[in-house]
mmCIF file of C-alpha atoms in Angstrom:
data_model
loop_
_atom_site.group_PDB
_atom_site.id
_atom_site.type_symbol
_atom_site.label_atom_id
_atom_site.label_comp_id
_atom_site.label_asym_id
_atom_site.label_seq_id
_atom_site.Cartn_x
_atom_site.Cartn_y
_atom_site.Cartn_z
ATOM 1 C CA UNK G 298 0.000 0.000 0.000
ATOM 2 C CA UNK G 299 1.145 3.270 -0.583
ATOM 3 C CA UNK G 300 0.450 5.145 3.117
ATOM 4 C CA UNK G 301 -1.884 7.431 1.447
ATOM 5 C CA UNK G 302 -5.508 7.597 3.193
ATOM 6 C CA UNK G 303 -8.458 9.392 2.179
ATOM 7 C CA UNK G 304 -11.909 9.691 3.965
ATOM 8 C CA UNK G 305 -14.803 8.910 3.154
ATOM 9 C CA UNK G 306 -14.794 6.058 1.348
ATOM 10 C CA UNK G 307 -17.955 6.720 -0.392
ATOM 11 C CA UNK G 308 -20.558 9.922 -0.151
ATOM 12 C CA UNK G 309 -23.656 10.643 -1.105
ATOM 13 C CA UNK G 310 -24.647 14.177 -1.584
ATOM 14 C CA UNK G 311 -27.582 16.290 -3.484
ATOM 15 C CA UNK G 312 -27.281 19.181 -5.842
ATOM 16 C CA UNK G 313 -26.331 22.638 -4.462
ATOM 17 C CA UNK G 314 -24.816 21.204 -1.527
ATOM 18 C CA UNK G 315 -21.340 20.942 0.104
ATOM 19 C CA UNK G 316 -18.877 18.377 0.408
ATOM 20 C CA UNK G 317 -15.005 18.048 2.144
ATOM 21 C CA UNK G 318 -12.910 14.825 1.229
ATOM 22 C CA UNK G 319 -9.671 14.471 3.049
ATOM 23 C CA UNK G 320 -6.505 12.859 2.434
ATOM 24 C CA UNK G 321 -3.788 11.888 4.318
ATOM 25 C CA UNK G 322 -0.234 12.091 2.664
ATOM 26 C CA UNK G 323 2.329 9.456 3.089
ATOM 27 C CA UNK G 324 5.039 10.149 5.588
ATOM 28 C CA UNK G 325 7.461 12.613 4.815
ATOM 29 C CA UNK G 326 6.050 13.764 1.084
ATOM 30 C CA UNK G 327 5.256 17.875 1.300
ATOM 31 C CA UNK G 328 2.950 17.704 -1.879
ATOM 32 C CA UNK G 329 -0.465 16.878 -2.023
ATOM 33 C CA UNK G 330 -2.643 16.811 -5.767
ATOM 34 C CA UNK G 331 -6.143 16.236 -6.012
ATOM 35 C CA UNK G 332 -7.561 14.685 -9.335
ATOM 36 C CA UNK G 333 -11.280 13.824 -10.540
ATOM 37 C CA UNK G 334 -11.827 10.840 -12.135
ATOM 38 C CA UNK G 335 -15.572 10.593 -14.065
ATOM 39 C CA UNK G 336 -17.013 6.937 -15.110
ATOM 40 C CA UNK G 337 -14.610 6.227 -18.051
ATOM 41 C CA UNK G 338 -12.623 8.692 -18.105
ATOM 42 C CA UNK G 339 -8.729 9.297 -16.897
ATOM 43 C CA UNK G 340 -8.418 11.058 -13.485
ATOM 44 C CA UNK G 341 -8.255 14.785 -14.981
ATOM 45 C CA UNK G 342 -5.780 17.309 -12.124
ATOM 46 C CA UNK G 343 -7.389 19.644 -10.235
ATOM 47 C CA UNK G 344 -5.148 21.494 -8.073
ATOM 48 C CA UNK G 345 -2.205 21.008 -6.480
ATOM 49 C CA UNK G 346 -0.487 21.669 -2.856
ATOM 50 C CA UNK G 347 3.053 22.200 -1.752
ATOM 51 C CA UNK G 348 3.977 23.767 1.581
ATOM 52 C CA UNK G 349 0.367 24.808 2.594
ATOM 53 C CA UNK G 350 -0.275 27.139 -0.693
ATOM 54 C CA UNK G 351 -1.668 25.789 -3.603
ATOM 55 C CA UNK G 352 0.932 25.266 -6.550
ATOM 56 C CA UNK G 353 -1.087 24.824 -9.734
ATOM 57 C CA UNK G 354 -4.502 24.328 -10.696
ATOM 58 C CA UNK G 355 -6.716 22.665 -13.776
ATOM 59 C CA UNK G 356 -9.583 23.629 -15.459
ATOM 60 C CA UNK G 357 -11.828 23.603 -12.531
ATOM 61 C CA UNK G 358 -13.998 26.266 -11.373
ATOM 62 C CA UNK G 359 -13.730 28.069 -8.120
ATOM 63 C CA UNK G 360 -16.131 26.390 -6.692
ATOM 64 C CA UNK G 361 -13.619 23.555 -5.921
ATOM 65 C CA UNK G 362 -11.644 24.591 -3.473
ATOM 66 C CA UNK G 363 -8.584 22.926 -0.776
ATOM 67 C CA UNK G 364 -6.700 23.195 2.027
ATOM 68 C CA UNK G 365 -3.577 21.927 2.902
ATOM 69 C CA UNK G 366 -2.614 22.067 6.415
ATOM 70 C CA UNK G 367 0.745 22.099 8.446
ATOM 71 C CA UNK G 368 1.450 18.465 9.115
ATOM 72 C CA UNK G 369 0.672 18.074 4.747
ATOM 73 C CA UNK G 370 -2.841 16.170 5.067
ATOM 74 C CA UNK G 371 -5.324 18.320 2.490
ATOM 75 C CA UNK G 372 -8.465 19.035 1.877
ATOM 76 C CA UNK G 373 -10.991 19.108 -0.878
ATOM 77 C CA UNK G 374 -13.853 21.326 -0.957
ATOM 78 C CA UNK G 375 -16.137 20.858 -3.339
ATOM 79 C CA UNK G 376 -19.363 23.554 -3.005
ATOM 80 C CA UNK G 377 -22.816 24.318 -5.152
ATOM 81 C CA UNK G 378 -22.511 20.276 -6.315
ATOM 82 C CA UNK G 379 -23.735 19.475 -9.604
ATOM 83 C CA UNK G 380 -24.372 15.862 -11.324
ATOM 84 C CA UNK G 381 -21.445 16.376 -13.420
ATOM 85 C CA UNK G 382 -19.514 16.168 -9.648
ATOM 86 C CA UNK G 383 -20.391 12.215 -9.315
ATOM 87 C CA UNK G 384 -17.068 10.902 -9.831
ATOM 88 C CA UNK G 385 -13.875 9.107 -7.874
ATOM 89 C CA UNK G 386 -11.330 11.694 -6.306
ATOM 90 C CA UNK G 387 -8.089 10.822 -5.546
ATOM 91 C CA UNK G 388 -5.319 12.250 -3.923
ATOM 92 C CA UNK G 389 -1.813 12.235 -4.631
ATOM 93 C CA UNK G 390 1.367 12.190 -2.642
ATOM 94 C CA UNK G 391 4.803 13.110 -3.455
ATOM 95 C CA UNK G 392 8.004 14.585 -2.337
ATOM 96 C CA UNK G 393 8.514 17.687 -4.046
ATOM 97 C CA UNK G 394 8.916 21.592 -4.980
ATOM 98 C CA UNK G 395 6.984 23.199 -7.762
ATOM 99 C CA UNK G 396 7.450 21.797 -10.772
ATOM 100 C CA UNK G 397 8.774 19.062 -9.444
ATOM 101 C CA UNK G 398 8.128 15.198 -11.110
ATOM 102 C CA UNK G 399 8.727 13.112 -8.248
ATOM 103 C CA UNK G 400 6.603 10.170 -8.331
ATOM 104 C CA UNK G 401 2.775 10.565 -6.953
ATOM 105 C CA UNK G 402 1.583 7.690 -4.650
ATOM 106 C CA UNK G 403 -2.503 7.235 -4.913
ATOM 107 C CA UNK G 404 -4.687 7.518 -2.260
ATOM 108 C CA UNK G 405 -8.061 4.575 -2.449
ATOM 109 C CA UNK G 406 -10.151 7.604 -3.295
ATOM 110 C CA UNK G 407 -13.874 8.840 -2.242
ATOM 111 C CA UNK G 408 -16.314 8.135 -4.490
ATOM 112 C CA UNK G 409 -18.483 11.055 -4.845
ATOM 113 C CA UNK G 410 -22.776 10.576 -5.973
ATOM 114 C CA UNK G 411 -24.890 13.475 -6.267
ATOM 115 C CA UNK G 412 -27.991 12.997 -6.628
ATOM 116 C CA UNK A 143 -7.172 17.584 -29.128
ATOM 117 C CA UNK A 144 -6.974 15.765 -25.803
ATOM 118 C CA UNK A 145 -3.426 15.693 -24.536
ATOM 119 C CA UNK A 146 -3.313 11.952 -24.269
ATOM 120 C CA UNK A 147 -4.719 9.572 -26.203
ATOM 121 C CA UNK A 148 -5.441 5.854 -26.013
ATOM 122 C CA UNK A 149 -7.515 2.963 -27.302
ATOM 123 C CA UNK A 150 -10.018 2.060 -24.838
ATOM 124 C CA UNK A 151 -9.968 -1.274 -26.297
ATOM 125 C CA UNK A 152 -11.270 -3.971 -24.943
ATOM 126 C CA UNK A 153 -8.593 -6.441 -25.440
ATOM 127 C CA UNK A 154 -9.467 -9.633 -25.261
ATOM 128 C CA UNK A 155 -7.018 -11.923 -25.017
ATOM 129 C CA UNK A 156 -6.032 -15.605 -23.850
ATOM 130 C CA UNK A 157 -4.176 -16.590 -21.103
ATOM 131 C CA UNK A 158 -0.045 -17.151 -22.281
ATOM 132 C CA UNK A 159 -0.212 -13.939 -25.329
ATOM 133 C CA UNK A 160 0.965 -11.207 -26.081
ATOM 134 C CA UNK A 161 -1.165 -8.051 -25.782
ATOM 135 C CA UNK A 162 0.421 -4.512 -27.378
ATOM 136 C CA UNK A 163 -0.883 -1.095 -27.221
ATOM 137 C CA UNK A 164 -0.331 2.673 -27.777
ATOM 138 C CA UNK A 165 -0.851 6.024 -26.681
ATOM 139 C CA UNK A 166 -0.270 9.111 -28.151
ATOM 140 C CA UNK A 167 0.623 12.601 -26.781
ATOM 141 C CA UNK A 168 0.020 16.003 -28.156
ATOM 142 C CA UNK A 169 2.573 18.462 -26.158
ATOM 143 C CA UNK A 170 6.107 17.522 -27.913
ATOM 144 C CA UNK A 171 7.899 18.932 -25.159
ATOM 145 C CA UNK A 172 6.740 16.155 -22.793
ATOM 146 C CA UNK A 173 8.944 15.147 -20.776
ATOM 147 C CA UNK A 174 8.211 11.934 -18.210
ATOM 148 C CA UNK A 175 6.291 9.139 -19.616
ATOM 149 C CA UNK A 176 4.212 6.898 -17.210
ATOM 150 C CA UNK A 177 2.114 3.613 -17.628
ATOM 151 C CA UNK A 178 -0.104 3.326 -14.654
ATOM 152 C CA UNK A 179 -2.471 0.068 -13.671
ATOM 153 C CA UNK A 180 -5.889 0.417 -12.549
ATOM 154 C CA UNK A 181 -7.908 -2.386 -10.878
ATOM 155 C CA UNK A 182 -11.375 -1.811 -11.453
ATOM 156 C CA UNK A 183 -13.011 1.001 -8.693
ATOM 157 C CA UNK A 184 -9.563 1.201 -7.233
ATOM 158 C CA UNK A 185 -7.029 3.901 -7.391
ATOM 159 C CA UNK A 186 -4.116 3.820 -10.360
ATOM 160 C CA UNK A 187 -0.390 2.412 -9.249
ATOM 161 C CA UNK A 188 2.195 3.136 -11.123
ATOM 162 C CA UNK A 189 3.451 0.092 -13.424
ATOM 163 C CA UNK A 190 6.274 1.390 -15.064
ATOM 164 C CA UNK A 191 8.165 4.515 -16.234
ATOM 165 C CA UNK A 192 9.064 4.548 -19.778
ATOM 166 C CA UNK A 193 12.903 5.737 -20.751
ATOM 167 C CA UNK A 194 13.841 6.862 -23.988
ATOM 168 C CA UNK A 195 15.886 3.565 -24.902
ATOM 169 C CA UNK A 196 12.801 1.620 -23.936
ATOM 170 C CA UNK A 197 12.816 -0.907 -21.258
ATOM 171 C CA UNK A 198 11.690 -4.248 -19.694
ATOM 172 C CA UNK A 199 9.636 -5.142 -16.165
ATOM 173 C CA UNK A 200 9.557 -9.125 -16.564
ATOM 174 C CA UNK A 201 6.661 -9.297 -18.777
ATOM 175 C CA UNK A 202 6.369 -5.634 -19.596
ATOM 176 C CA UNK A 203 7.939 -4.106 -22.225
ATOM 177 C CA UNK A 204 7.347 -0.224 -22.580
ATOM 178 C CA UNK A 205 8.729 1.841 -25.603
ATOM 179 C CA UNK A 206 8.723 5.642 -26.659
ATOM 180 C CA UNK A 207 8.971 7.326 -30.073
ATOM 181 C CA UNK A 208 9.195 10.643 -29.623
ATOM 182 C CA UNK A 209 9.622 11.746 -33.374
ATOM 183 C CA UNK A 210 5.558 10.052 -33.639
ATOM 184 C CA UNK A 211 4.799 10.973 -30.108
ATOM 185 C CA UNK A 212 3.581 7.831 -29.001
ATOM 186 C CA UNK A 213 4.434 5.586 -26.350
ATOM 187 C CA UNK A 214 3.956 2.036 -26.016
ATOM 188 C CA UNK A 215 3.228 -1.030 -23.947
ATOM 189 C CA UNK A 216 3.762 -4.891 -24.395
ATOM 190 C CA UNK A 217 2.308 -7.305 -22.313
ATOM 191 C CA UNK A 218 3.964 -11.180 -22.889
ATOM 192 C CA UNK A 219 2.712 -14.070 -21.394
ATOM 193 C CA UNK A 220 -0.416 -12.346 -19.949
ATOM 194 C CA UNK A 221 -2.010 -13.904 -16.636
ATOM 195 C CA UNK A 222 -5.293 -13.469 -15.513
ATOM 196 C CA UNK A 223 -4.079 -10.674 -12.832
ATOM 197 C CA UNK A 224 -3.197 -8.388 -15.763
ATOM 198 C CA UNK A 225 -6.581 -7.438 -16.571
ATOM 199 C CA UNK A 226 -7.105 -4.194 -15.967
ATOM 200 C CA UNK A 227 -7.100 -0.306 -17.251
ATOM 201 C CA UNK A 228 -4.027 0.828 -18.448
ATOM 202 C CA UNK A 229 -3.415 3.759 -18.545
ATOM 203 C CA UNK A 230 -0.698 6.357 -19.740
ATOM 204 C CA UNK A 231 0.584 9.316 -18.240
ATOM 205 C CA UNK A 232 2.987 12.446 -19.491
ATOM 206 C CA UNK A 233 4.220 15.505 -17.560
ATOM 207 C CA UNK A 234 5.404 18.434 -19.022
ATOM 208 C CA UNK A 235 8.700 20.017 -17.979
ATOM 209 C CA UNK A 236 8.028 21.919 -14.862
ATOM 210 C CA UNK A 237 4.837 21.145 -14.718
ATOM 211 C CA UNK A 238 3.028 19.494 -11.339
ATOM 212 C CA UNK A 239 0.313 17.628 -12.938
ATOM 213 C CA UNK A 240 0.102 14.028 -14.126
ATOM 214 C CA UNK A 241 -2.307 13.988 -17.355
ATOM 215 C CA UNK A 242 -3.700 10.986 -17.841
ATOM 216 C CA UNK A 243 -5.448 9.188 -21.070
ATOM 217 C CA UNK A 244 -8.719 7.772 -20.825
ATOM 218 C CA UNK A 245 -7.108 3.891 -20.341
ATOM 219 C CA UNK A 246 -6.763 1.086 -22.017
ATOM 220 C CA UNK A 247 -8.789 -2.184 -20.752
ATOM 221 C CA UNK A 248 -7.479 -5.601 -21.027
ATOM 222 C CA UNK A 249 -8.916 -8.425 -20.272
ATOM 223 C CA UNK A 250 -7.123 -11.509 -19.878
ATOM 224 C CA UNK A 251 -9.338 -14.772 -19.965
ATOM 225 C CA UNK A 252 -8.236 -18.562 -19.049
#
């Protein structure tokens, strides 16, 4: 296994609310990159975190949103949810600086149903 | 034009042959080329990376043209544990994202 945890498992949500996934990085990796992964698809990047600021983003809107905090867990904030949300998220781990292409270690993921 | 590009297949093969498939990129300044493995509703592990001169996991076999922009992966012998998605993965130089192509699914059958 690759040390990388991520909670919930699985979520249920409606339209127009809220949701927060969290992920727990593997020991000693600083970076932290959150990807969305639709039925059939390839896990498309969302935003990245290095250091507690984020360090590069996709072509999501603002309404996704994260946090990393001190000790390099994250968050994922996901607000206004729409159908097109349903979908696996995974987080990544690595040990890093911007721009860097150190190896990312996958998280299970949360898979995400809005209803 | 998506940035990567694979054929979803299916491939079905037999138990014992020898499965081959492709993905192409669109960026020619890619830089680091990745095949990853994903077990269905789990999360992707990385399988191999993919060097220039090519090169050789046991059974694996991954190659990369980058005059045709296309990377490649061979699977010999195949066992019923290699079905899955494959799927490929480029970066970009300084760039912090992994971009991924839709997968490739193989199914391996006894």
């Amino acid at each position: 296994e690759t040390g990388v945890t991520q909670s919930p498992t699985h979520l249920i949500k409606t339209r127009g609310q809220q949701v927060t996934l969290r992920c727990s990085s593997q020991s000693g990796h600083n970076t932290v990159s959150w990807y969305q992964q639709a039925l059939g698809q390839g896990p498309q990047f969302i935003f990245q975190y290095y250091r507690e600021e984020e360090n590069g983003r996709g072509n999501f809107p603002p309404r996704f949103s994260g946090l990393q905090f001190p000790n390099y867990s994250s968050e994922l904030n996901v607000n206004a949810l729409e159908l097109d949300d349903s979908a696996l998220y995974l987080c990544a781990s690595s040990l890093d600086g911007p721009g860097g292409q150190e190896t990312q270690y996958f998280g299970p993921g949360t898979r995400l149903l809005v209803l | 034009r998506k940035e990567v590009e694979q054929d979803p297949g299916p491939f079905n093969v037999p138990e014992g042959a020898t499965v081959a498939f492709n993905c192409t990129y669109s960026n020619s300044a890619s830089q680091s080329f990745f095949w990853y493995r994903q077990d269905c509703r789990k999360e992707p592990k990385l399988l191999m990376s993919v060097y220039s001169s090519g090169n050789e996991d046991g059974r694996f076999t991954a190659q990369l043209n980058r005059a045709s922009q296309y990377i490649s992966l061979l699977i010999r012998d195949s066992k019923l544990s290699d079905s899955a998605t494959y799927l490929c993965v480029v970066t970009s130089p300084n760039d912090y994202k992994l971009s991924f192509g839709a997968g490739t699914t193989v199914t391996v059958r006894a």
